[in-house]
Amino acid sequence: MKRIALFPGSFDPFTNGHYDVVLRGAKLFDEVIVAIGNNSSKQRYIPVEKMVEVMTRLFADQHNIKVDTFKGLTAEYAREKGAQFLLRGLRNTTDFEYENTIAQANKHVNHDLESVFLITSPQLAAISSSIIREIHRFGGNVDEFIPFRFSEIADSVLR
């Protein structure tokens, strides 16, 4: 059976930490679906359509990495896609506490879904999407924190 992992998130924006987890996950699973979810409690900084476009180009040469979007429960979307695993990155113990709670809820909804956690590479652990947004919002250069030039998306949609 094909081992499919779902890597869900808002990816607003997609960081080098996210990129690292996806590439490492692609070595462990037959397929990784990077799934941009619609989080009703968050207002996006970058439109989903633009992130899909940039991320699809980013992974164009990776045959086992797909980019998709979804609405609703992550565990239900995983079932719909045939994913048996949820791939998640952990930067610190705060992330673990949050992710553990989510993993338990996902397991309740989809008993066949296993959460797999990868520890963030040390050099990438200090950055988050919210920090990147804040730096950019106040005019800072964030290109070193993301796997593409931020101006690819920022200039066309944020100004």
PDB file of C-alpha atoms in Angstrom:
ATOM      1  CA  MET A   1       0.000   0.000   0.000  1.00  0.00           C
ATOM      2  CA  LYS A   2       1.216   3.513  -0.862  1.00  0.00           C
ATOM      3  CA  ARG A   3       2.294   5.447   2.266  1.00  0.00           C
ATOM      4  CA  ILE A   4       0.700   8.909   1.953  1.00  0.00           C
ATOM      5  CA  ALA A   5       1.385  11.712   4.423  1.00  0.00           C
ATOM      6  CA  LEU A   6      -0.589  14.907   4.697  1.00  0.00           C
ATOM      7  CA  PHE A   7       1.283  18.034   5.797  1.00  0.00           C
ATOM      8  CA  PRO A   8      -1.504  20.503   6.637  1.00  0.00           C
ATOM      9  CA  GLY A   9      -1.155  24.124   7.585  1.00  0.00           C
ATOM     10  CA  SER A  10      -2.073  27.674   6.738  1.00  0.00           C
ATOM     11  CA  PHE A  11       1.431  28.307   5.306  1.00  0.00           C
ATOM     12  CA  ASP A  12       0.984  32.075   5.410  1.00  0.00           C
ATOM     13  CA  PRO A  13       3.736  32.164   4.249  1.00  0.00           C
ATOM     14  CA  PHE A  14       5.452  28.821   3.664  1.00  0.00           C
ATOM     15  CA  THR A  15       8.775  29.011   5.558  1.00  0.00           C
ATOM     16  CA  ASN A  16      12.162  27.326   5.254  1.00  0.00           C
ATOM     17  CA  GLY A  17      11.126  25.274   8.285  1.00  0.00           C
ATOM     18  CA  HIS A  18       8.033  24.007   6.456  1.00  0.00           C
ATOM     19  CA  TYR A  19      10.160  23.334   3.359  1.00  0.00           C
ATOM     20  CA  ASP A  20      12.653  21.326   5.425  1.00  0.00           C
ATOM     21  CA  VAL A  21       9.888  19.172   6.966  1.00  0.00           C
ATOM     22  CA  VAL A  22       8.347  18.473   3.542  1.00  0.00           C
ATOM     23  CA  LEU A  23      11.674  17.453   1.966  1.00  0.00           C
ATOM     24  CA  ARG A  24      12.540  15.220   4.918  1.00  0.00           C
ATOM     25  CA  GLY A  25       9.022  13.755   4.900  1.00  0.00           C
ATOM     26  CA  ALA A  26       9.324  13.005   1.186  1.00  0.00           C
ATOM     27  CA  LYS A  27      12.183  10.639   2.054  1.00  0.00           C
ATOM     28  CA  LEU A  28       9.971   8.756   4.534  1.00  0.00           C
ATOM     29  CA  PHE A  29       6.709   8.506   2.581  1.00  0.00           C
ATOM     30  CA  ASP A  30       5.722   7.545  -0.955  1.00  0.00           C
ATOM     31  CA  GLU A  31       3.752  10.776  -1.283  1.00  0.00           C
ATOM     32  CA  VAL A  32       3.468  13.989   0.719  1.00  0.00           C
ATOM     33  CA  ILE A  33       0.477  16.248   0.201  1.00  0.00           C
ATOM     34  CA  VAL A  34       1.160  19.790   1.360  1.00  0.00           C
ATOM     35  CA  ALA A  35      -2.384  20.924   2.137  1.00  0.00           C
ATOM     36  CA  ILE A  36      -3.208  24.573   2.685  1.00  0.00           C
ATOM     37  CA  GLY A  37      -6.164  24.660   5.022  1.00  0.00           C
ATOM     38  CA  ASN A  38      -8.737  27.339   5.505  1.00  0.00           C
ATOM     39  CA  ASN A  39      -8.437  28.373   9.146  1.00  0.00           C
ATOM     40  CA  SER A  40     -11.612  30.273   9.964  1.00  0.00           C
ATOM     41  CA  SER A  41      -9.946  31.995  12.940  1.00  0.00           C
ATOM     42  CA  LYS A  42      -7.163  33.555  10.852  1.00  0.00           C
ATOM     43  CA  GLN A  43      -7.231  36.288   8.218  1.00  0.00           C
ATOM     44  CA  ARG A  44      -4.638  35.487   5.556  1.00  0.00           C
ATOM     45  CA  TYR A  45      -1.724  37.774   4.745  1.00  0.00           C
ATOM     46  CA  ILE A  46      -1.090  36.074   1.397  1.00  0.00           C
ATOM     47  CA  PRO A  47      -3.994  34.746  -0.694  1.00  0.00           C
ATOM     48  CA  VAL A  48      -4.230  30.943  -0.821  1.00  0.00           C
ATOM     49  CA  GLU A  49      -4.213  30.955  -4.631  1.00  0.00           C
ATOM     50  CA  LYS A  50      -0.871  32.772  -4.717  1.00  0.00           C
ATOM     51  CA  MET A  51       0.684  30.395  -2.152  1.00  0.00           C
ATOM     52  CA  VAL A  52      -0.520  27.384  -4.184  1.00  0.00           C
ATOM     53  CA  GLU A  53       1.048  28.854  -7.324  1.00  0.00           C
ATOM     54  CA  VAL A  54       4.417  29.556  -5.663  1.00  0.00           C
ATOM     55  CA  MET A  55       4.523  26.230  -3.784  1.00  0.00           C
ATOM     56  CA  THR A  56       3.577  24.231  -6.878  1.00  0.00           C
ATOM     57  CA  ARG A  57       6.523  25.786  -8.721  1.00  0.00           C
ATOM     58  CA  LEU A  58       8.764  25.147  -5.702  1.00  0.00           C
ATOM     59  CA  PHE A  59       8.008  21.399  -5.774  1.00  0.00           C
ATOM     60  CA  ALA A  60       7.704  20.992  -9.555  1.00  0.00           C
ATOM     61  CA  ASP A  61      10.717  18.641  -9.716  1.00  0.00           C
ATOM     62  CA  GLN A  62       9.653  16.534  -6.722  1.00  0.00           C
ATOM     63  CA  HIS A  63       7.512  13.696  -8.140  1.00  0.00           C
ATOM     64  CA  ASN A  64       6.161  12.625  -4.732  1.00  0.00           C
ATOM     65  CA  ILE A  65       5.174  16.066  -3.363  1.00  0.00           C
ATOM     66  CA  LYS A  66       1.774  17.567  -4.219  1.00  0.00           C
ATOM     67  CA  VAL A  67       0.216  20.889  -3.209  1.00  0.00           C
ATOM     68  CA  ASP A  68      -3.509  21.173  -2.547  1.00  0.00           C
ATOM     69  CA  THR A  69      -6.066  23.173  -0.572  1.00  0.00           C
ATOM     70  CA  PHE A  70      -8.876  22.037   1.695  1.00  0.00           C
ATOM     71  CA  LYS A  71     -11.685  23.232   3.905  1.00  0.00           C
ATOM     72  CA  GLY A  72     -13.096  21.425   6.886  1.00  0.00           C
ATOM     73  CA  LEU A  73     -11.552  18.914   9.250  1.00  0.00           C
ATOM     74  CA  THR A  74      -7.989  17.831   8.547  1.00  0.00           C
ATOM     75  CA  ALA A  75      -8.735  14.229   9.579  1.00  0.00           C
ATOM     76  CA  GLU A  76     -11.652  14.017   7.130  1.00  0.00           C
ATOM     77  CA  TYR A  77      -9.569  15.514   4.323  1.00  0.00           C
ATOM     78  CA  ALA A  78      -6.819  12.958   5.065  1.00  0.00           C
ATOM     79  CA  ARG A  79      -9.376  10.156   4.745  1.00  0.00           C
ATOM     80  CA  GLU A  80     -10.627  11.618   1.454  1.00  0.00           C
ATOM     81  CA  LYS A  81      -7.055  11.677   0.076  1.00  0.00           C
ATOM     82  CA  GLY A  82      -6.169   8.209   1.376  1.00  0.00           C
ATOM     83  CA  ALA A  83      -3.496   9.629   3.687  1.00  0.00           C
ATOM     84  CA  GLN A  84      -2.651   7.377   6.631  1.00  0.00           C
ATOM     85  CA  PHE A  85      -0.220   9.852   8.224  1.00  0.00           C
ATOM     86  CA  LEU A  86      -0.217  13.464   9.328  1.00  0.00           C
ATOM     87  CA  LEU A  87       3.235  14.996   9.065  1.00  0.00           C
ATOM     88  CA  ARG A  88       4.009  17.805  11.500  1.00  0.00           C
ATOM     89  CA  GLY A  89       7.113  19.751  12.505  1.00  0.00           C
ATOM     90  CA  LEU A  90       7.979  20.575  16.109  1.00  0.00           C
ATOM     91  CA  ARG A  91      10.140  23.581  16.985  1.00  0.00           C
ATOM     92  CA  ASN A  92       9.807  23.410  20.762  1.00  0.00           C
ATOM     93  CA  THR A  93       7.784  22.061  23.681  1.00  0.00           C
ATOM     94  CA  THR A  94       5.034  24.618  23.096  1.00  0.00           C
ATOM     95  CA  ASP A  95       4.562  23.190  19.601  1.00  0.00           C
ATOM     96  CA  PHE A  96       4.481  19.696  21.091  1.00  0.00           C
ATOM     97  CA  GLU A  97       1.706  20.586  23.539  1.00  0.00           C
ATOM     98  CA  TYR A  98      -0.375  22.142  20.772  1.00  0.00           C
ATOM     99  CA  GLU A  99       0.286  19.370  18.246  1.00  0.00           C
ATOM    100  CA  ASN A 100      -0.374  16.610  20.786  1.00  0.00           C
ATOM    101  CA  THR A 101      -3.864  17.977  21.450  1.00  0.00           C
ATOM    102  CA  ILE A 102      -4.567  18.247  17.733  1.00  0.00           C
ATOM    103  CA  ALA A 103      -3.229  14.723  17.115  1.00  0.00           C
ATOM    104  CA  GLN A 104      -5.587  13.295  19.736  1.00  0.00           C
ATOM    105  CA  ALA A 105      -8.573  15.084  18.182  1.00  0.00           C
ATOM    106  CA  ASN A 106      -7.600  13.910  14.682  1.00  0.00           C
ATOM    107  CA  LYS A 107      -7.261  10.334  15.936  1.00  0.00           C
ATOM    108  CA  HIS A 108     -10.759  10.587  17.423  1.00  0.00           C
ATOM    109  CA  VAL A 109     -12.196  11.684  14.057  1.00  0.00           C
ATOM    110  CA  ASN A 110     -10.111   9.289  11.940  1.00  0.00           C
ATOM    111  CA  HIS A 111      -8.916   6.200  13.857  1.00  0.00           C
ATOM    112  CA  ASP A 112      -6.621   5.146  11.001  1.00  0.00           C
ATOM    113  CA  LEU A 113      -4.650   8.401  10.997  1.00  0.00           C
ATOM    114  CA  GLU A 114      -1.231   8.428  12.669  1.00  0.00           C
ATOM    115  CA  SER A 115       0.568  11.675  13.455  1.00  0.00           C
ATOM    116  CA  VAL A 116       4.299  11.715  12.715  1.00  0.00           C
ATOM    117  CA  PHE A 117       6.398  14.498  14.201  1.00  0.00           C
ATOM    118  CA  LEU A 118       9.743  15.677  12.863  1.00  0.00           C
ATOM    119  CA  ILE A 119      11.911  17.888  15.035  1.00  0.00           C
ATOM    120  CA  THR A 120      12.694  21.114  13.214  1.00  0.00           C
ATOM    121  CA  SER A 121      16.301  21.466  12.100  1.00  0.00           C
ATOM    122  CA  PRO A 122      18.033  23.627  14.751  1.00  0.00           C
ATOM    123  CA  GLN A 123      18.957  26.464  12.412  1.00  0.00           C
ATOM    124  CA  LEU A 124      15.283  26.844  11.402  1.00  0.00           C
ATOM    125  CA  ALA A 125      13.591  26.548  14.799  1.00  0.00           C
ATOM    126  CA  ALA A 126      13.514  30.224  15.725  1.00  0.00           C
ATOM    127  CA  ILE A 127      11.347  31.460  12.866  1.00  0.00           C
ATOM    128  CA  SER A 128       7.607  31.252  12.295  1.00  0.00           C
ATOM    129  CA  SER A 129       5.142  32.474   9.688  1.00  0.00           C
ATOM    130  CA  SER A 130       3.793  35.075  12.124  1.00  0.00           C
ATOM    131  CA  ILE A 131       7.291  36.489  12.709  1.00  0.00           C
ATOM    132  CA  ILE A 132       7.908  36.626   8.965  1.00  0.00           C
ATOM    133  CA  ARG A 133       4.617  38.469   8.421  1.00  0.00           C
ATOM    134  CA  GLU A 134       5.480  40.984  11.148  1.00  0.00           C
ATOM    135  CA  ILE A 135       8.970  41.655   9.776  1.00  0.00           C
ATOM    136  CA  HIS A 136       7.563  42.117   6.276  1.00  0.00           C
ATOM    137  CA  ARG A 137       4.662  44.290   7.458  1.00  0.00           C
ATOM    138  CA  PHE A 138       7.203  46.765   8.859  1.00  0.00           C
ATOM    139  CA  GLY A 139       9.396  46.792   5.749  1.00  0.00           C
ATOM    140  CA  GLY A 140      12.004  44.170   6.640  1.00  0.00           C
ATOM    141  CA  ASN A 141      13.546  41.719   4.196  1.00  0.00           C
ATOM    142  CA  VAL A 142      12.346  38.165   4.867  1.00  0.00           C
ATOM    143  CA  ASP A 143      13.907  36.319   1.923  1.00  0.00           C
ATOM    144  CA  GLU A 144      16.337  34.377   4.141  1.00  0.00           C
ATOM    145  CA  PHE A 145      13.398  32.775   5.985  1.00  0.00           C
ATOM    146  CA  ILE A 146      11.458  31.428   2.993  1.00  0.00           C
ATOM    147  CA  PRO A 147      12.408  29.080   0.108  1.00  0.00           C
ATOM    148  CA  PHE A 148      11.565  31.627  -2.634  1.00  0.00           C
ATOM    149  CA  ARG A 149      11.939  35.352  -3.127  1.00  0.00           C
ATOM    150  CA  PHE A 150       9.168  36.981  -1.122  1.00  0.00           C
ATOM    151  CA  SER A 151       8.868  39.662  -3.768  1.00  0.00           C
ATOM    152  CA  GLU A 152       7.470  36.939  -6.091  1.00  0.00           C
ATOM    153  CA  ILE A 153       4.234  37.154  -4.143  1.00  0.00           C
ATOM    154  CA  ALA A 154       4.442  40.276  -2.033  1.00  0.00           C
ATOM    155  CA  ASP A 155       4.748  42.873  -4.776  1.00  0.00           C
ATOM    156  CA  SER A 156       1.769  41.566  -6.714  1.00  0.00           C
ATOM    157  CA  VAL A 157      -0.684  40.976  -3.859  1.00  0.00           C
ATOM    158  CA  LEU A 158       0.296  42.903  -0.740  1.00  0.00           C
ATOM    159  CA  ARG A 159       0.773  46.455  -1.967  1.00  0.00           C
TER     160      ARG A 159
END
